[in-house]
Coordinates of C-alpha atoms in Angstrom, one line a residue:
M1 CA -1.2 -7.2 25.9
H2 CA 2.3 -6.2 24.8
T3 CA 3.8 -5.8 21.3
P4 CA 4.1 -9.0 19.2
P5 CA 7.6 -10.2 18.4
F6 CA 9.6 -8.0 16.1
A7 CA 12.1 -9.2 13.5
E8 CA 15.8 -8.4 14.4
S9 CA 15.9 -5.5 11.9
I10 CA 12.8 -3.9 13.2
T11 CA 12.8 -1.8 16.4
E12 CA 9.6 0.3 16.2
G13 CA 6.4 0.9 14.3
D14 CA 3.1 2.8 14.2
V15 CA -0.1 1.4 15.7
R16 CA -3.3 1.2 13.6
W17 CA -6.3 0.0 15.7
E18 CA -9.2 -1.9 14.2
K19 CA -11.0 -2.3 17.5
G20 CA -11.8 0.2 20.3
V21 CA -12.7 0.3 24.0
G22 CA -15.9 -1.6 24.7
D23 CA -15.5 -3.9 21.7
T24 CA -15.9 -7.7 22.2
V25 CA -13.1 -9.8 20.7
S26 CA -12.5 -13.5 20.4
E27 CA -9.3 -15.3 21.0
D28 CA -6.7 -14.7 18.3
E29 CA -8.9 -12.0 16.6
V30 CA -7.0 -9.2 15.0
V31 CA -7.3 -6.0 17.1
G32 CA -5.0 -3.9 15.0
E33 CA -1.6 -3.9 13.4
I34 CA 1.9 -2.4 13.8
E35 CA 3.0 -0.8 10.6
T36 CA 6.8 -0.9 10.2
D37 CA 9.0 0.4 7.4
K38 CA 9.1 -3.1 5.9
T39 CA 5.9 -5.0 6.7
S40 CA 2.8 -4.9 8.9
I41 CA 2.6 -7.0 12.1
P42 CA -0.9 -8.1 13.2
I43 CA -1.9 -7.5 16.9
T44 CA -4.2 -10.3 18.1
A45 CA -6.1 -10.9 21.3
S46 CA -4.7 -13.5 23.6
A47 CA -8.1 -14.4 25.0
A48 CA -11.8 -13.7 24.5
G49 CA -13.2 -10.7 26.3
V50 CA -13.9 -7.0 26.1
I51 CA -11.3 -4.3 25.4
V52 CA -11.3 -2.0 28.5
E53 CA -8.3 0.2 27.8
L54 CA -6.0 1.2 25.0
F55 CA -2.5 2.3 26.2
V56 CA -1.5 3.7 22.8
E57 CA -3.4 6.1 20.6
D58 CA -4.1 5.3 16.9
G59 CA -1.1 6.3 14.8
E60 CA 1.4 6.6 17.7
K61 CA 4.8 5.0 17.7
V62 CA 5.6 1.9 19.8
E63 CA 8.7 0.0 20.5
K64 CA 9.5 -3.6 21.5
G65 CA 7.8 -4.6 24.8
D66 CA 5.4 -1.6 25.0
K67 CA 2.0 -2.2 26.5
L68 CA -0.8 -1.9 23.9
F69 CA -4.2 -2.7 25.4
K70 CA -6.0 -4.4 28.2
I71 CA -8.7 -7.1 28.0
E72 CA -11.3 -8.1 30.6
V73 CA -11.3 -11.8 30.0
G74 CA -14.7 -13.5 29.8
A75 CA -16.6 -10.3 29.7
T76 CA -19.1 -9.5 26.9
G77 CA -20.0 -6.2 25.3
G78 CA -23.4 -4.6 25.1
A79 CA -25.5 -2.5 27.5
Q80 CA -23.4 -3.2 30.5
A81 CA -20.2 -2.1 28.7
A82 CA -22.0 0.9 27.2
E83 CA -23.1 2.5 30.5
P84 CA -19.6 3.4 31.8
K85 CA -18.7 4.8 28.5
A86 CA -21.7 7.1 28.6
E87 CA -20.8 8.3 32.1
E88 CA -17.3 9.1 30.9
E89 CA -18.7 11.3 28.2
G90 CA -20.8 13.2 30.7
Q91 CA -24.2 11.5 29.7
A92 CA -26.2 10.0 32.5
P93 CA -27.5 6.5 31.8
E94 CA -31.2 6.1 31.4
P95 CA -33.0 5.1 34.7
D96 CA -34.6 1.7 34.9
V97 CA -38.4 2.1 34.4
T98 CA -39.3 -0.8 36.8
T99 CA -37.5 0.7 39.7
A100 CA -37.9 4.4 39.2
P101 CA -40.0 6.1 42.0
P102 CA -43.2 7.8 41.0
P103 CA -42.9 11.6 40.5
E104 CA -44.0 13.8 43.3
P105 CA -47.0 16.2 42.8
I106 CA -46.1 19.6 41.6
R107 CA -46.9 22.4 44.1
Q108 CA -47.1 26.0 42.9
A109 CA -45.9 28.6 45.4
A110 CA -48.1 31.6 46.0
P111 CA -46.8 34.8 44.6
S112 CA -45.5 37.3 47.2
T113 CA -47.2 40.2 45.5
P114 CA -50.3 40.1 43.3
P115 CA -49.9 40.6 39.6
P116 CA -50.9 44.0 38.2
A117 CA -54.4 44.3 37.0
V118 CA -54.9 44.1 33.3
E119 CA -57.5 46.2 31.7
K120 CA -59.9 44.5 29.3
S121 CA -60.0 45.8 25.8
T122 CA -62.5 45.1 23.1
G123 CA -60.2 45.9 20.2
P124 CA -57.0 44.2 19.0
I125 CA -53.9 44.5 20.9
K126 CA -51.1 46.5 19.2
V127 CA -47.5 45.8 20.0
T128 CA -45.1 48.5 19.1
K129 CA -41.5 47.3 18.5
P130 CA -38.7 49.7 19.2
T131 CA -37.1 51.0 15.9
P132 CA -33.4 49.9 15.7
P133 CA -30.9 52.7 15.1
P134 CA -29.7 53.0 11.5
P135 CA -26.3 51.4 10.8
P136 CA -23.4 53.7 10.6
P137 CA -21.9 54.3 7.1
A138 CA -19.3 51.9 5.9
S139 CA -16.6 54.6 6.3
Q140 CA -17.3 54.7 10.0
Q141 CA -17.5 50.9 10.7
P142 CA -14.4 49.2 12.2
I143 CA -12.4 47.3 9.6
Q144 CA -12.4 44.2 11.8
S145 CA -16.3 44.0 11.7
I146 CA -16.3 44.3 7.9
K147 CA -13.8 41.5 7.5
Q148 CA -15.7 39.2 9.8
T149 CA -18.9 39.8 7.8
D150 CA -17.2 39.1 4.5
S151 CA -15.6 35.8 5.8
K152 CA -19.0 34.5 6.7
V153 CA -20.6 35.3 3.4
A154 CA -17.8 34.2 1.2
P155 CA -18.1 30.4 1.5
D156 CA -21.8 30.5 0.6
A157 CA -21.1 32.6 -2.4
L158 CA -18.5 30.2 -3.8
S159 CA -19.6 27.6 -6.3
G160 CA -16.7 25.3 -5.5
T161 CA -14.1 24.6 -2.8
R162 CA -10.3 24.6 -2.6
Q163 CA -9.5 22.2 0.2
E164 CA -6.3 20.6 1.3
T165 CA -6.1 17.3 3.2
R166 CA -3.0 16.5 5.2
V167 CA -2.3 12.8 5.7
K168 CA 0.6 11.3 7.6
M169 CA 2.8 9.1 5.4
S170 CA 3.0 5.5 6.4
R171 CA 6.3 4.0 7.5
M172 CA 6.3 1.8 4.5
R173 CA 5.8 4.7 2.1
L174 CA 8.6 6.7 3.9
R175 CA 10.9 3.7 3.6
I176 CA 10.1 3.3 -0.1
A177 CA 10.8 7.0 -0.7
Q178 CA 14.1 6.8 1.1
R179 CA 15.3 3.7 -0.8
L180 CA 14.4 5.2 -4.2
K181 CA 16.3 8.4 -3.3
D182 CA 19.3 6.3 -2.1
A183 CA 19.3 4.5 -5.4
Q184 CA 19.5 7.8 -7.3
N185 CA 22.3 9.1 -5.0
V186 CA 24.5 5.9 -5.1
N187 CA 24.0 4.2 -8.5
A188 CA 25.1 5.6 -11.8
M189 CA 21.8 4.5 -13.4
L190 CA 21.4 4.1 -17.2
T191 CA 18.5 2.6 -19.1
T192 CA 18.5 0.7 -22.4
F193 CA 15.5 -0.5 -24.3
N194 CA 14.4 -3.3 -26.6
E195 CA 11.1 -4.8 -27.8
V196 CA 9.7 -8.3 -27.9
D197 CA 7.4 -10.0 -30.4
M198 CA 4.9 -11.7 -28.2
S199 CA 3.3 -13.8 -30.9
N200 CA 4.9 -17.2 -30.0
I201 CA 4.5 -16.9 -26.3
M202 CA 0.9 -15.8 -26.7
D203 CA 0.2 -18.8 -29.0
L204 CA 1.8 -21.1 -26.5
R205 CA -0.3 -19.7 -23.7
S206 CA -3.5 -19.9 -25.8
K207 CA -2.9 -23.6 -26.7
H208 CA -2.0 -24.8 -23.2
K209 CA -3.6 -22.5 -20.7
D210 CA -6.7 -24.7 -20.2
A211 CA -4.7 -27.9 -19.7
F212 CA -2.3 -26.1 -17.5
F213 CA -5.1 -24.9 -15.2
K214 CA -6.8 -28.3 -15.2
N215 CA -3.7 -30.1 -14.2
H216 CA -2.2 -27.6 -11.8
G217 CA -5.0 -25.3 -10.7
L218 CA -3.0 -22.2 -11.8
K219 CA -3.3 -19.7 -14.6
L220 CA -0.5 -19.7 -17.1
G221 CA 0.7 -16.1 -17.4
F222 CA 3.5 -14.2 -19.1
M223 CA 5.5 -13.5 -15.9
S224 CA 6.8 -17.1 -15.8
A225 CA 8.2 -16.7 -19.3
F226 CA 10.0 -13.4 -18.5
T227 CA 11.2 -14.6 -15.1
K228 CA 12.7 -17.8 -16.5
A229 CA 14.2 -15.8 -19.4
A230 CA 15.7 -13.3 -16.9
S231 CA 17.2 -16.2 -15.0
Y232 CA 18.7 -17.6 -18.2
A233 CA 20.2 -14.2 -19.1
L234 CA 21.5 -13.6 -15.6
Q235 CA 23.4 -16.9 -15.7
A236 CA 24.8 -16.0 -19.1
M237 CA 25.8 -12.5 -18.0
P238 CA 26.7 -12.9 -14.3
V239 CA 27.9 -9.3 -13.9
V240 CA 24.2 -8.1 -14.1
N241 CA 23.5 -10.5 -11.2
A242 CA 26.5 -9.1 -9.2
V243 CA 26.7 -6.3 -6.7
I244 CA 29.3 -3.8 -5.5
E245 CA 30.3 -4.0 -1.8
D246 CA 32.9 -1.4 -0.8
D247 CA 35.8 -2.0 -3.2
H248 CA 34.8 -5.5 -4.2
I249 CA 32.4 -7.1 -6.7
V250 CA 30.3 -9.9 -5.4
Y251 CA 29.2 -12.5 -8.0
R252 CA 26.4 -15.0 -7.2
D253 CA 25.9 -18.4 -8.7
Y254 CA 22.2 -18.3 -7.7
V255 CA 19.3 -16.2 -9.0
D256 CA 16.8 -14.7 -6.5
I257 CA 14.4 -12.5 -8.4
S258 CA 12.3 -9.9 -6.6
V259 CA 8.9 -9.5 -8.1
A260 CA 7.3 -6.0 -7.6
V261 CA 3.8 -6.2 -6.3
A262 CA 1.5 -3.2 -5.9
T263 CA -0.5 -3.1 -2.6
P264 CA -2.8 -0.5 -1.1
K265 CA 0.0 0.4 1.3
G266 CA 2.8 0.7 -1.3
L267 CA 5.0 -1.3 -3.6
V268 CA 6.5 -4.4 -2.1
V269 CA 9.1 -6.8 -3.7
P270 CA 8.8 -10.3 -2.3
V271 CA 11.6 -12.6 -3.5
L272 CA 11.4 -15.8 -5.6
R273 CA 14.5 -17.8 -4.7
D274 CA 16.6 -20.2 -6.8
V275 CA 14.8 -19.4 -10.0
Q276 CA 17.6 -21.0 -12.0
S277 CA 16.3 -24.4 -10.9
M278 CA 12.6 -23.6 -11.6
N279 CA 10.3 -24.3 -14.5
Y280 CA 7.2 -22.4 -15.6
L281 CA 5.0 -24.3 -13.1
D282 CA 7.3 -23.6 -10.1
I283 CA 7.5 -19.9 -11.0
E284 CA 3.7 -19.5 -11.5
R285 CA 3.1 -21.3 -8.2
G286 CA 5.7 -19.2 -6.3
I287 CA 4.4 -15.9 -7.8
A288 CA 0.8 -16.8 -6.9
E289 CA 1.7 -17.6 -3.3
L290 CA 3.7 -14.4 -2.8
G291 CA 1.0 -12.3 -4.5
E292 CA -1.7 -13.8 -2.2
K293 CA 0.4 -13.1 0.9
A294 CA 1.0 -9.5 -0.3
R295 CA -2.7 -8.8 -0.8
K296 CA -3.6 -10.2 2.6
G297 CA -0.7 -8.2 4.3
E298 CA 0.9 -11.4 5.5
L299 CA 4.4 -10.9 4.0
A300 CA 7.1 -11.5 6.5
I301 CA 10.6 -9.9 6.5
E302 CA 12.1 -13.2 5.2
D303 CA 9.8 -13.0 2.1
M304 CA 11.4 -9.7 1.1
D305 CA 14.9 -10.1 2.3
G306 CA 17.6 -10.5 -0.3
G307 CA 17.1 -10.7 -4.0
T308 CA 19.7 -10.3 -6.8
F309 CA 17.5 -8.9 -9.6
T310 CA 14.0 -7.2 -9.8
I311 CA 11.2 -7.5 -12.4
S312 CA 8.6 -4.7 -12.4
N313 CA 5.5 -5.3 -14.6
G314 CA 4.0 -1.9 -15.3
G315 CA 2.2 -3.3 -18.3
V316 CA -0.6 -4.6 -16.1
F317 CA -1.6 -1.0 -15.5
G318 CA -1.2 0.0 -19.2
S319 CA 2.2 1.5 -19.1
L320 CA 3.6 1.9 -22.7
L321 CA 7.2 2.8 -21.7
G322 CA 9.1 3.8 -18.6
T323 CA 12.5 3.8 -16.9
P324 CA 12.4 1.7 -13.6
I325 CA 14.6 2.6 -10.7
I326 CA 17.0 0.1 -9.3
N327 CA 16.0 -1.7 -6.1
P328 CA 19.1 -1.3 -3.9
P329 CA 21.5 -3.0 -3.2
Q330 CA 20.8 -4.7 -6.5
S331 CA 22.5 -3.6 -9.7
A332 CA 19.7 -3.9 -12.3
I333 CA 16.0 -4.0 -12.8
L334 CA 13.8 -5.2 -15.7
G335 CA 10.7 -3.2 -16.6
L336 CA 7.9 -4.9 -18.6
H337 CA 5.2 -2.8 -20.4
A338 CA 1.9 -3.2 -22.1
I339 CA 1.4 -5.4 -25.2
N340 CA 0.2 -3.4 -28.2
D341 CA -0.4 -4.3 -31.8
R342 CA 2.2 -2.4 -33.9
P343 CA 3.5 -2.5 -37.4
V344 CA 6.9 -4.2 -37.7
A345 CA 9.1 -5.2 -40.6
I346 CA 9.6 -9.0 -40.9
N347 CA 11.4 -10.5 -43.9
G348 CA 11.0 -7.3 -45.8
Q349 CA 7.3 -7.0 -45.2
V350 CA 5.3 -4.8 -42.8
V351 CA 3.1 -6.9 -40.6
I352 CA 1.0 -6.2 -37.4
R353 CA 2.4 -8.0 -34.3
P354 CA 1.7 -7.9 -30.6
M355 CA 4.8 -6.0 -29.3
M356 CA 6.1 -5.2 -25.8
Y357 CA 8.8 -2.7 -24.9
L358 CA 11.5 -3.9 -22.4
A359 CA 13.5 -1.5 -20.3
L360 CA 16.7 -2.5 -18.4
T361 CA 18.0 0.0 -15.8
Y362 CA 21.5 -0.9 -14.6
D363 CA 24.3 0.5 -12.5
H364 CA 26.8 1.8 -15.0
R365 CA 29.6 1.6 -12.4
L366 CA 29.5 -2.2 -12.6
V367 CA 27.7 -3.1 -15.9
D368 CA 28.9 -1.8 -19.2
G369 CA 26.7 -0.9 -22.1
R370 CA 27.7 -3.9 -24.2
E371 CA 26.8 -6.3 -21.3
A372 CA 23.5 -4.6 -20.7
V373 CA 22.4 -4.7 -24.4
T374 CA 23.5 -8.3 -24.7
F375 CA 21.6 -9.2 -21.5
L376 CA 18.4 -7.6 -22.8
R377 CA 18.8 -9.3 -26.2
K378 CA 19.0 -12.7 -24.5
I379 CA 15.8 -12.1 -22.6
K380 CA 14.2 -11.1 -25.9
S381 CA 15.3 -14.3 -27.6
A382 CA 14.3 -16.5 -24.7
V383 CA 10.8 -15.1 -24.6
E384 CA 10.2 -15.1 -28.4
D385 CA 11.5 -18.7 -28.7
P386 CA 11.8 -20.6 -25.3
R387 CA 13.4 -23.5 -27.0
I388 CA 16.8 -21.7 -27.0
M389 CA 16.9 -22.0 -23.2
F390 CA 16.4 -25.8 -23.3
L391 CA 19.1 -26.0 -26.0
N392 CA 21.4 -23.5 -24.1
L393 CA 21.9 -21.4 -27.3

């Protein structure tokens, strides 16, 4: 078996095996995966059989066309497959009981000289052990022997341990680190803040979430409200949706929003395309599909390629406030945070409302402060009262 097909932008990756030599696999069963800097590519068996050889060690780098493993088609694992493995490890296989020859009788050879006579004694036998010589004083002992003794005793005397574990960074984590550092080196990043009163959108969700789930089989969340509001604000402020390329500014008349999703392997940002033409249902369905693919590790390069704007929802982890980092080559990113009841002044009175902080990090080379603040206020207004989007106010 050779490496599976790579995308055009991928040339190499690291192998992670899930099966080993001697394991039985079925056709199309996942044997391992190739972890690249963008996604993971599954390695599947082309036929049913037993894995007899792995050409690449776990964690090693492979390139396009490299041999990965060998399968004995039609074979099955078990005792037959285990015997050769035991021989390789230097352990002889157990003999078959039904065919083993009977043991020969044991013959004792006569001693060449008679043993010495032992005198009989009526009393108990006393055995005298030689007295060991006294140890030399500490001043005369070699320093090396003293240090070795101390090193053996020290671990038992400690009540705790101070261990360090070294783990190789995955290619995806290395790529994320590189992109984040590139964003700091290239962009003139600045962050502005605002807050949203979530009362109306929470009431809307409470009233219609059951009917929404009954009719569409999807939960009505807050991400659809913020994603649609971001699309509305990006169309009103197209410079936030633009990007710098060399000495030009590229404006887009479409909105492709990258939604940050946390996975065990790192943060991925699949893209929801043409959000400007979507409603709440389309957005919820698209986010659910991308999230499911991300959790299963089935995101393809095409799912994460492109994107004109990013939304990162740290509020699901309880984040109160933070400054997100731009996802290059984009020019801005919106950070959502936790919803907390806070006292606010409304019509001259202090009331308790569910509030959320918003953070917009933008490239100040392209986006001015006035445009960034106006953009964030439009998102605030569209979330607090979605009717303004339908009336285009």
